[in-house]
PDB file of C-alpha atoms in Angstrom:
ATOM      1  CA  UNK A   1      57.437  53.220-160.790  1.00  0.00           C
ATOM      2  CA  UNK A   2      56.811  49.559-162.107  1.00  0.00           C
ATOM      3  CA  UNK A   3      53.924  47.761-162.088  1.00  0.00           C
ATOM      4  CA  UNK A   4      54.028  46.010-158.607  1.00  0.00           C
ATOM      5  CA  UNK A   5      54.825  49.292-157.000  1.00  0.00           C
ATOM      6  CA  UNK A   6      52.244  50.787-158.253  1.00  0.00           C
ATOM      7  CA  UNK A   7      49.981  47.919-157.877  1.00  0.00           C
ATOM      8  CA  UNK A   8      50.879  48.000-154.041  1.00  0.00           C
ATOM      9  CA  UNK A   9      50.433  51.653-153.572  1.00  0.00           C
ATOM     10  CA  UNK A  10      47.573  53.244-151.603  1.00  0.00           C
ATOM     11  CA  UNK A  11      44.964  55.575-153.776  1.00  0.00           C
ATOM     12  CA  UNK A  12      46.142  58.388-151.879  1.00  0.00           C
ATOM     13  CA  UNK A  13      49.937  57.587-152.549  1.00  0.00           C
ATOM     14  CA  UNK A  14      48.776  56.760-156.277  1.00  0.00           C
ATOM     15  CA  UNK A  15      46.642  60.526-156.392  1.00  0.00           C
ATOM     16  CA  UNK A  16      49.956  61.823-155.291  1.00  0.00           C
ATOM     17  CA  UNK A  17      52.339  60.346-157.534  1.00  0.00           C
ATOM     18  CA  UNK A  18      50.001  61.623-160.350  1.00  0.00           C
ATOM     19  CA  UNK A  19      50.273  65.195-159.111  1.00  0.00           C
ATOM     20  CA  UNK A  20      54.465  64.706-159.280  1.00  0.00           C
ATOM     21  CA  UNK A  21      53.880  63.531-162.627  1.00  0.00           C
ATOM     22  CA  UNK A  22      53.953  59.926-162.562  1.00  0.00           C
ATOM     23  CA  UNK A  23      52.170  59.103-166.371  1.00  0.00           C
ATOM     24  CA  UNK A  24      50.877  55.908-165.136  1.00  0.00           C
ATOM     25  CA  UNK A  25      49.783  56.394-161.510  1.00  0.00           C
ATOM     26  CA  UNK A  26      46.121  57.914-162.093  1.00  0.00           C
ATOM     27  CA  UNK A  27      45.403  54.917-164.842  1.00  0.00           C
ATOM     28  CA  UNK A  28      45.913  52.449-161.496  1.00  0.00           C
ATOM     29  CA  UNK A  29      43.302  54.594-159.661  1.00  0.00           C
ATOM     30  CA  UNK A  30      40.804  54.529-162.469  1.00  0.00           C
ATOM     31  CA  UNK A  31      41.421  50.527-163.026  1.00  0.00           C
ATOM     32  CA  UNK A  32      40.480  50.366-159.165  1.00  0.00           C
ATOM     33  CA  UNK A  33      37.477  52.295-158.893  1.00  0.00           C
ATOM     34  CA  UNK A  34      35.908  52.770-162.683  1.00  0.00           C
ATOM     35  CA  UNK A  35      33.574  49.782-162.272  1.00  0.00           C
ATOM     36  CA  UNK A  36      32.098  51.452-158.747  1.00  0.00           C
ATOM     37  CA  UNK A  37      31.560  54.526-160.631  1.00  0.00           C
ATOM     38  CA  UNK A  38      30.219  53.214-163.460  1.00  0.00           C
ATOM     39  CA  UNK A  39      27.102  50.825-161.408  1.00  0.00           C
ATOM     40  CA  UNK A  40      26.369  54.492-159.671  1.00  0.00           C
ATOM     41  CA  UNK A  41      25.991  56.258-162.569  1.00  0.00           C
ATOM     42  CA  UNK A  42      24.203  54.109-164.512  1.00  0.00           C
ATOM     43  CA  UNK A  43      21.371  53.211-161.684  1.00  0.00           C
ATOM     44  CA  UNK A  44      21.568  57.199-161.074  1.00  0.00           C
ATOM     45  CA  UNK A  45      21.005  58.173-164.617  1.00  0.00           C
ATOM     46  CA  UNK A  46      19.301  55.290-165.869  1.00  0.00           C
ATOM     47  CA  UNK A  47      20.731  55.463-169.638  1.00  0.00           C
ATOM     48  CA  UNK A  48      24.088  53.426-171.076  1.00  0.00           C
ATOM     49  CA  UNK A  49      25.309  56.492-173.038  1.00  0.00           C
ATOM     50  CA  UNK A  50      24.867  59.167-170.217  1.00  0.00           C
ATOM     51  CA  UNK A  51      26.052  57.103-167.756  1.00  0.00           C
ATOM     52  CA  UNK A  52      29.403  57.068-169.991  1.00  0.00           C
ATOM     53  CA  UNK A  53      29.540  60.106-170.270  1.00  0.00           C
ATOM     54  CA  UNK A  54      28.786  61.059-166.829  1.00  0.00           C
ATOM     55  CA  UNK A  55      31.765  59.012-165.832  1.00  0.00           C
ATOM     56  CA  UNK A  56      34.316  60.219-168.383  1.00  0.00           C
ATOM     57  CA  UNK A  57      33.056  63.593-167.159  1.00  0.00           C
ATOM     58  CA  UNK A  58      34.026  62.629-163.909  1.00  0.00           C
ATOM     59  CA  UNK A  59      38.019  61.235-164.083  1.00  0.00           C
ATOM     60  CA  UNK A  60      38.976  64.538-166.510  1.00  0.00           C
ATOM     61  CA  UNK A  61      37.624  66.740-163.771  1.00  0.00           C
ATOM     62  CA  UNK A  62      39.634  64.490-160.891  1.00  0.00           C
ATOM     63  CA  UNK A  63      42.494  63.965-163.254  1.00  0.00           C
ATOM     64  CA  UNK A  64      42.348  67.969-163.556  1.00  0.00           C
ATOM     65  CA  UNK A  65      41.353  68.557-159.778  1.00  0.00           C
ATOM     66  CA  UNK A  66      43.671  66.257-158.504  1.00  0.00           C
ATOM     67  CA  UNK A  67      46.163  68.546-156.955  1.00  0.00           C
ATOM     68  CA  UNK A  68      43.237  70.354-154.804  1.00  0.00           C
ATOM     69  CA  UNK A  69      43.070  66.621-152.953  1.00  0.00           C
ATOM     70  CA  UNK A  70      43.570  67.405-149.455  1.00  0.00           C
ATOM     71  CA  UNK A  71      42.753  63.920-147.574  1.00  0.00           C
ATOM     72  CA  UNK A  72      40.223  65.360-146.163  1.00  0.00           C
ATOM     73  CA  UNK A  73      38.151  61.804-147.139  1.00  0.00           C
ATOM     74  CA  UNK A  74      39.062  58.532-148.755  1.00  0.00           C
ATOM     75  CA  UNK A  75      40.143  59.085-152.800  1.00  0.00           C
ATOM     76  CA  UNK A  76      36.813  56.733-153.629  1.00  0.00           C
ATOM     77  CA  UNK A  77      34.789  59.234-151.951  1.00  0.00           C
ATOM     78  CA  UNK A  78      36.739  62.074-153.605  1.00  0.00           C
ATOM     79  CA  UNK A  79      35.793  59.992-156.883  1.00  0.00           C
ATOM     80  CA  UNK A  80      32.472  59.000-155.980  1.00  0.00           C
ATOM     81  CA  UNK A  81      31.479  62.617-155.464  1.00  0.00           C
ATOM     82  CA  UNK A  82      32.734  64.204-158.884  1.00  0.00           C
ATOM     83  CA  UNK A  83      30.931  60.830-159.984  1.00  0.00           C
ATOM     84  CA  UNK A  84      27.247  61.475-158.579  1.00  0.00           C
ATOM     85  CA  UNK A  85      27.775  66.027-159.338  1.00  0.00           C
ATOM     86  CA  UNK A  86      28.459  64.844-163.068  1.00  0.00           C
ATOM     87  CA  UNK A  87      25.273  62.776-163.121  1.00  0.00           C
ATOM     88  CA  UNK A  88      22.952  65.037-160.836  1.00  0.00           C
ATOM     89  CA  UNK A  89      24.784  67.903-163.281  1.00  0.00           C
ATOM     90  CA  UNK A  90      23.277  65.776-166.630  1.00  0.00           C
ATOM     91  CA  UNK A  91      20.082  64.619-165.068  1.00  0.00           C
ATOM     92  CA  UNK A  92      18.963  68.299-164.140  1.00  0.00           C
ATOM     93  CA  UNK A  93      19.743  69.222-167.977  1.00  0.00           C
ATOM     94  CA  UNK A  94      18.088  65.952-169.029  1.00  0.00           C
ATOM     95  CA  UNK A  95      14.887  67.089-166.944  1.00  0.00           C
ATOM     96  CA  UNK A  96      12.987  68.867-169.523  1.00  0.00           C
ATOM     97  CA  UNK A  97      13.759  66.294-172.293  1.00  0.00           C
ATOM     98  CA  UNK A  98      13.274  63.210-170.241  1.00  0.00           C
ATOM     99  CA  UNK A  99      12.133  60.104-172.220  1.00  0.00           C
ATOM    100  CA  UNK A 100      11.884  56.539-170.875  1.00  0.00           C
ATOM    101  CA  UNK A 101      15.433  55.720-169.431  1.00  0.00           C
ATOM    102  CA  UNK A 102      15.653  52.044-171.603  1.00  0.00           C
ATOM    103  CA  UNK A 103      14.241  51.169-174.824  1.00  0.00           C
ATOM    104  CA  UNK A 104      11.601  48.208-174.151  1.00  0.00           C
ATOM    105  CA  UNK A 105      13.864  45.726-176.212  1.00  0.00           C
ATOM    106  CA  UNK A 106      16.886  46.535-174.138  1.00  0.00           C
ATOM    107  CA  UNK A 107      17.251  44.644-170.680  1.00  0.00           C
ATOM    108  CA  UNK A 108      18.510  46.182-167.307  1.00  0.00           C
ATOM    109  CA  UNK A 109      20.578  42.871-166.293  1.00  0.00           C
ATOM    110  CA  UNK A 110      22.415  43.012-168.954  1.00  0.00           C
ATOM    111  CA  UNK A 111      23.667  46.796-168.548  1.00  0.00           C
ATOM    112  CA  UNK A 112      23.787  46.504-165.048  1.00  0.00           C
ATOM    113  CA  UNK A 113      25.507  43.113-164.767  1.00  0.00           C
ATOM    114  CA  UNK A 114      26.039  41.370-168.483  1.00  0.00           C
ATOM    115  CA  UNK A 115      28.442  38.688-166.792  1.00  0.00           C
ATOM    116  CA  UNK A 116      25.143  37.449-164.562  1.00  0.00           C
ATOM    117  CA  UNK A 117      22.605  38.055-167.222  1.00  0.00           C
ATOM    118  CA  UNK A 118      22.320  34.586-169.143  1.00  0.00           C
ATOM    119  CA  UNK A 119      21.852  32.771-166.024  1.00  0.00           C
ATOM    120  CA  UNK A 120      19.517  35.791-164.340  1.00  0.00           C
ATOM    121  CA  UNK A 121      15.949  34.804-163.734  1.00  0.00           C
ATOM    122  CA  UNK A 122      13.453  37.074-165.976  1.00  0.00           C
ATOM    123  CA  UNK A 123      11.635  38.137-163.200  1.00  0.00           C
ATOM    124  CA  UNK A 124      15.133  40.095-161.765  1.00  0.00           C
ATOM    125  CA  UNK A 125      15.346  41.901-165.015  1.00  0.00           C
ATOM    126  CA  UNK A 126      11.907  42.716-164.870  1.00  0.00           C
ATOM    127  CA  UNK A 127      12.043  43.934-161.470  1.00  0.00           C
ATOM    128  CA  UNK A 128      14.988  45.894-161.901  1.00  0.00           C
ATOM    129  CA  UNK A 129      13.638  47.649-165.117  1.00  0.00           C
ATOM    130  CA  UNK A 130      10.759  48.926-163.252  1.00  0.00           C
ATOM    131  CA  UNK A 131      13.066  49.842-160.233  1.00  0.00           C
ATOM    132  CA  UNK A 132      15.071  52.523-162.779  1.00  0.00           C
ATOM    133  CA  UNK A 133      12.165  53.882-164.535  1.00  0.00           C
ATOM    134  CA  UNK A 134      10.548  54.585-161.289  1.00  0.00           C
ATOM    135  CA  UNK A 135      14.209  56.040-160.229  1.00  0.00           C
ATOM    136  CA  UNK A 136      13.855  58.478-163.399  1.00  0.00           C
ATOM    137  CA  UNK A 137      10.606  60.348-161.879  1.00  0.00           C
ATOM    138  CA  UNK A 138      12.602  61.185-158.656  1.00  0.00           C
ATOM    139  CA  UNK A 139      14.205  64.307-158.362  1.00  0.00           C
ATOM    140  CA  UNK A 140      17.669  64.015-158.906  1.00  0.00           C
ATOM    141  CA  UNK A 141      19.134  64.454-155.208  1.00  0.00           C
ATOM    142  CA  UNK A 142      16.657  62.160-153.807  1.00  0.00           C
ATOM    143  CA  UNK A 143      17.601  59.398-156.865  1.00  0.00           C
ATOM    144  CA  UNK A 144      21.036  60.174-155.931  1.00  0.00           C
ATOM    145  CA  UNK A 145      21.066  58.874-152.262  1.00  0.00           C
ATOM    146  CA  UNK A 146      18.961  55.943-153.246  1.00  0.00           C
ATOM    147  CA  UNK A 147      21.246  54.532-155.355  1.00  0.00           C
ATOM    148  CA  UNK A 148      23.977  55.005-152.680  1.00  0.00           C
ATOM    149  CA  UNK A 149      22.157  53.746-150.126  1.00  0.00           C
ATOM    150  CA  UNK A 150      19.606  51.306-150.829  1.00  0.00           C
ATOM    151  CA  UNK A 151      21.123  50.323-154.701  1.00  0.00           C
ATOM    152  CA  UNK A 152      24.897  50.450-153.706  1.00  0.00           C
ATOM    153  CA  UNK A 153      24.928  49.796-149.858  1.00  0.00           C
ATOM    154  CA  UNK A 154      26.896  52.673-148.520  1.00  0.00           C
ATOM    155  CA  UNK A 155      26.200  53.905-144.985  1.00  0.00           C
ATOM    156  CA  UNK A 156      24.101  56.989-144.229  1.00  0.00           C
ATOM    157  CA  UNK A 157      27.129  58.615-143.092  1.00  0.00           C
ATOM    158  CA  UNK A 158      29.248  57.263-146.468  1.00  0.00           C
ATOM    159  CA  UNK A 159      27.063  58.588-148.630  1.00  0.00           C
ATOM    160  CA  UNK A 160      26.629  62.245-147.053  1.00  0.00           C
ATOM    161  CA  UNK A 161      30.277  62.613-147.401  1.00  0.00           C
ATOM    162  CA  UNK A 162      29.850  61.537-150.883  1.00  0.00           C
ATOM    163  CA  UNK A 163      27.194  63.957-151.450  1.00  0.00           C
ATOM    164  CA  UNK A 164      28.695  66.522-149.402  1.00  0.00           C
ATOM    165  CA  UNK A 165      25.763  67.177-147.549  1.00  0.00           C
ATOM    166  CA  UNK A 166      24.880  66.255-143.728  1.00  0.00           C
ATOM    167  CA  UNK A 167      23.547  62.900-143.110  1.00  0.00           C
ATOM    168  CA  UNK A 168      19.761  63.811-141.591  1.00  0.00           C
ATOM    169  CA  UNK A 169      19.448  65.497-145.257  1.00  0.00           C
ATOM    170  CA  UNK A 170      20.793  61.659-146.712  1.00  0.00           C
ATOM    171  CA  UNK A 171      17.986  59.992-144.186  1.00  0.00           C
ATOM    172  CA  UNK A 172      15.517  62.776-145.224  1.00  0.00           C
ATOM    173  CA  UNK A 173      16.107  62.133-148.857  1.00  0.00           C
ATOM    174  CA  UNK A 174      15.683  58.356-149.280  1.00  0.00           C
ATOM    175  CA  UNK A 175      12.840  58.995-146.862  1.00  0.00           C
ATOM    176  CA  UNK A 176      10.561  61.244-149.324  1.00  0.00           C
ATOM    177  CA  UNK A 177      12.552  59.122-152.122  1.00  0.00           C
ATOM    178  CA  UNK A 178      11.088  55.566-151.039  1.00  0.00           C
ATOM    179  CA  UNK A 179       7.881  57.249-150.073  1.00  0.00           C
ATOM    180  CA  UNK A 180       7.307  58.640-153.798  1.00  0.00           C
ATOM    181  CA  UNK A 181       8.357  55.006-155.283  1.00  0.00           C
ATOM    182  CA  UNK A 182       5.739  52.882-153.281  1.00  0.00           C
ATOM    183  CA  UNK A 183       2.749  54.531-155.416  1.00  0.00           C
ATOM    184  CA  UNK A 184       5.349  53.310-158.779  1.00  0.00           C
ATOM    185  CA  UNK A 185       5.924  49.552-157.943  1.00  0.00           C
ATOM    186  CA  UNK A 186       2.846  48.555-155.569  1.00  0.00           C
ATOM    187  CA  UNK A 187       1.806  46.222-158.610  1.00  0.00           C
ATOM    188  CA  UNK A 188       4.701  44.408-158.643  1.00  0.00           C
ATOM    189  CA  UNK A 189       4.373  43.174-155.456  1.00  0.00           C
ATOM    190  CA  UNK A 190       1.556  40.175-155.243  1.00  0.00           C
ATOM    191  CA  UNK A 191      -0.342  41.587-151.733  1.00  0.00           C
ATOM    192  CA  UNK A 192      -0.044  45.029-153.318  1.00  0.00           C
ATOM    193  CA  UNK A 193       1.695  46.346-150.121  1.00  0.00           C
ATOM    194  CA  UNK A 194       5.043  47.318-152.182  1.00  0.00           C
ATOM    195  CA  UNK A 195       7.819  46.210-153.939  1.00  0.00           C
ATOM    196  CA  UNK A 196      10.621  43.896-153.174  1.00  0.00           C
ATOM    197  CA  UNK A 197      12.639  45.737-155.833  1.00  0.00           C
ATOM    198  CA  UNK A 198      14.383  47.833-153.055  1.00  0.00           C
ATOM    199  CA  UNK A 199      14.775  45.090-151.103  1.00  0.00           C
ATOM    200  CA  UNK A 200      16.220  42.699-154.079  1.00  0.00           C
ATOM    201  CA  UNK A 201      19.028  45.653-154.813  1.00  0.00           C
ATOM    202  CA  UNK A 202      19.647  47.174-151.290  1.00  0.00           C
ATOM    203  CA  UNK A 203      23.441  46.454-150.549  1.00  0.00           C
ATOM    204  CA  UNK A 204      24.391  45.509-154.164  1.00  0.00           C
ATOM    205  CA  UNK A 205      27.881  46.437-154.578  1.00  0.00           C
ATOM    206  CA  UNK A 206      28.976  45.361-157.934  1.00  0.00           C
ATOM    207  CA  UNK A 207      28.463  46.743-161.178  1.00  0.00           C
ATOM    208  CA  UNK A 208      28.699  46.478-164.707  1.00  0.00           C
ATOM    209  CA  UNK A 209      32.010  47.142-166.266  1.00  0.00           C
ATOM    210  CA  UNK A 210      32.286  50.642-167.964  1.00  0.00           C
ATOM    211  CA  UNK A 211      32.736  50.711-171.506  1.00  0.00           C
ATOM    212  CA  UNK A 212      36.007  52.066-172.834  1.00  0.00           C
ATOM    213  CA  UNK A 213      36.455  56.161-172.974  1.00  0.00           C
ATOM    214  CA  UNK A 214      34.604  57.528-176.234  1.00  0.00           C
ATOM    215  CA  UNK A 215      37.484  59.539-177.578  1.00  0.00           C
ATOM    216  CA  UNK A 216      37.688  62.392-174.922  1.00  0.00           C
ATOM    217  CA  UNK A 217      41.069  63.817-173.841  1.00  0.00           C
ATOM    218  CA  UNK A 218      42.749  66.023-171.186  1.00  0.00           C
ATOM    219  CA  UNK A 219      42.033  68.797-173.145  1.00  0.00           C
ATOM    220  CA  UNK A 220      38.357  68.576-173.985  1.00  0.00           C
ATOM    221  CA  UNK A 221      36.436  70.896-171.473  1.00  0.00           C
ATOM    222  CA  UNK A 222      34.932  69.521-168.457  1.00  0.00           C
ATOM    223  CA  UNK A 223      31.093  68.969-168.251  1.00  0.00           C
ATOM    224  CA  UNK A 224      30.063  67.700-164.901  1.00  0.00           C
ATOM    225  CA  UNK A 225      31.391  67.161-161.817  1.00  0.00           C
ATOM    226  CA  UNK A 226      30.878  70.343-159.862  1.00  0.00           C
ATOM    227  CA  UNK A 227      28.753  71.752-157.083  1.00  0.00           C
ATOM    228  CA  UNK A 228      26.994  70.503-154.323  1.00  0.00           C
ATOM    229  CA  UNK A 229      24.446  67.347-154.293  1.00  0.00           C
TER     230      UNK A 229
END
């Protein structure tokens, strides 16, 4: 399959082709969707380095998993799910040996969006810095469906298929979530009602781009990507 073929093809035609043994077709899917998964798992995990992982975690598993794909859901949700189980998988084994997600020299803009950061006012990278160390006190599940919903903008009912769980436990979650971040950013707002953080990253879409793979290959063993959120 050449390049404009593929280029044309839908995920789920692409997923397919990789299953028959097309070499190329699952490198179109990850070109398509690695930025995506890359903005979720860094606002879900809050760290560079575990976000990469948490990622390259993710595509082995649904490079391995691929022929259990049953269409059951779009291929980014397929994706998005291994995505947030790798990083809900890391962040409960990060629990006990939590420090603060980003060194105080190192600024959120430019992880989350280095193309925007030069030009970013200083009070959006301050804003979102305080947004992800809040994030980083949540329990992971509730983090989880804040980033999908209020960070990345997916609908309720999106994100429950992403998470695999039903949507009133989605609503319930960013519920007790937001509740347990008004106490964290109430000073950054100047009437001292809340924060505008939320507000200032609900329905962001667009991420940083992922850096490259750190050497892992088909045959290293899967880490994340398994179980229910």
């Amino acid at each position: 399959m050449d390049d404009v073929t593929r280029g044309g093809a839908s995920d789920a035609e692409l997923l397919a082709r990789h299953v028959d043994g097309d070499p190329d077709a699952f490198g179109e899917i990850v070109r398509r969707h690695r930025d995506r998964l890359w903005a979720v798992a860094l606002r879900t995990l809050g760290d560079r380095e575990e976000a990469a992982d948490a990622v390259q975690d993710a595509l082995v598993s649904a490079y391995r998993a691929a022929h259990t794909f049953r269409g059951q859901s779009a291929v980014t949700t397929w994706l998005h799910r291994i995505t947030v189980n790798a990083c809900l998988d890391r962040a409960r084994k990060a629990a006990s040996r939590r420090t603060a997600p980003l060194a105080e020299t190192e600024r959120l803009d430019q992880l989350l969006e280095p193309h925007e950061s030069a030009a970013a006012p200083a009070e959006r990278g301050d804003l979102q810095r305080e947004l992800v160390r809040a994030l980083a006190k949540l329990p992971p599940e509730q983090r989880a469906a804040l980033v999908l919903v209020d960070m990345q903008g997916y609908p309720v009912a999106e994100a429950a298929k992403v998470l695999d769980v039903p949507a009133g436990t989605v609503k319930s979650r960013c519920a007790r979530g937001r509740a347990r971040l008004l106490p964290l950013l109430t000073h950054l707002r100047p009437d001292g009602r809340g924060s505008p953080a939320l507000d200032r990253e609900r329905n962001r879409s667009q991420g940083a781009s992922v850096p490259p793979p750190a050497g892992q290959n088909d045959a290293d063993p899967v880490k994340g990507g398994g179980g229910r959120a």
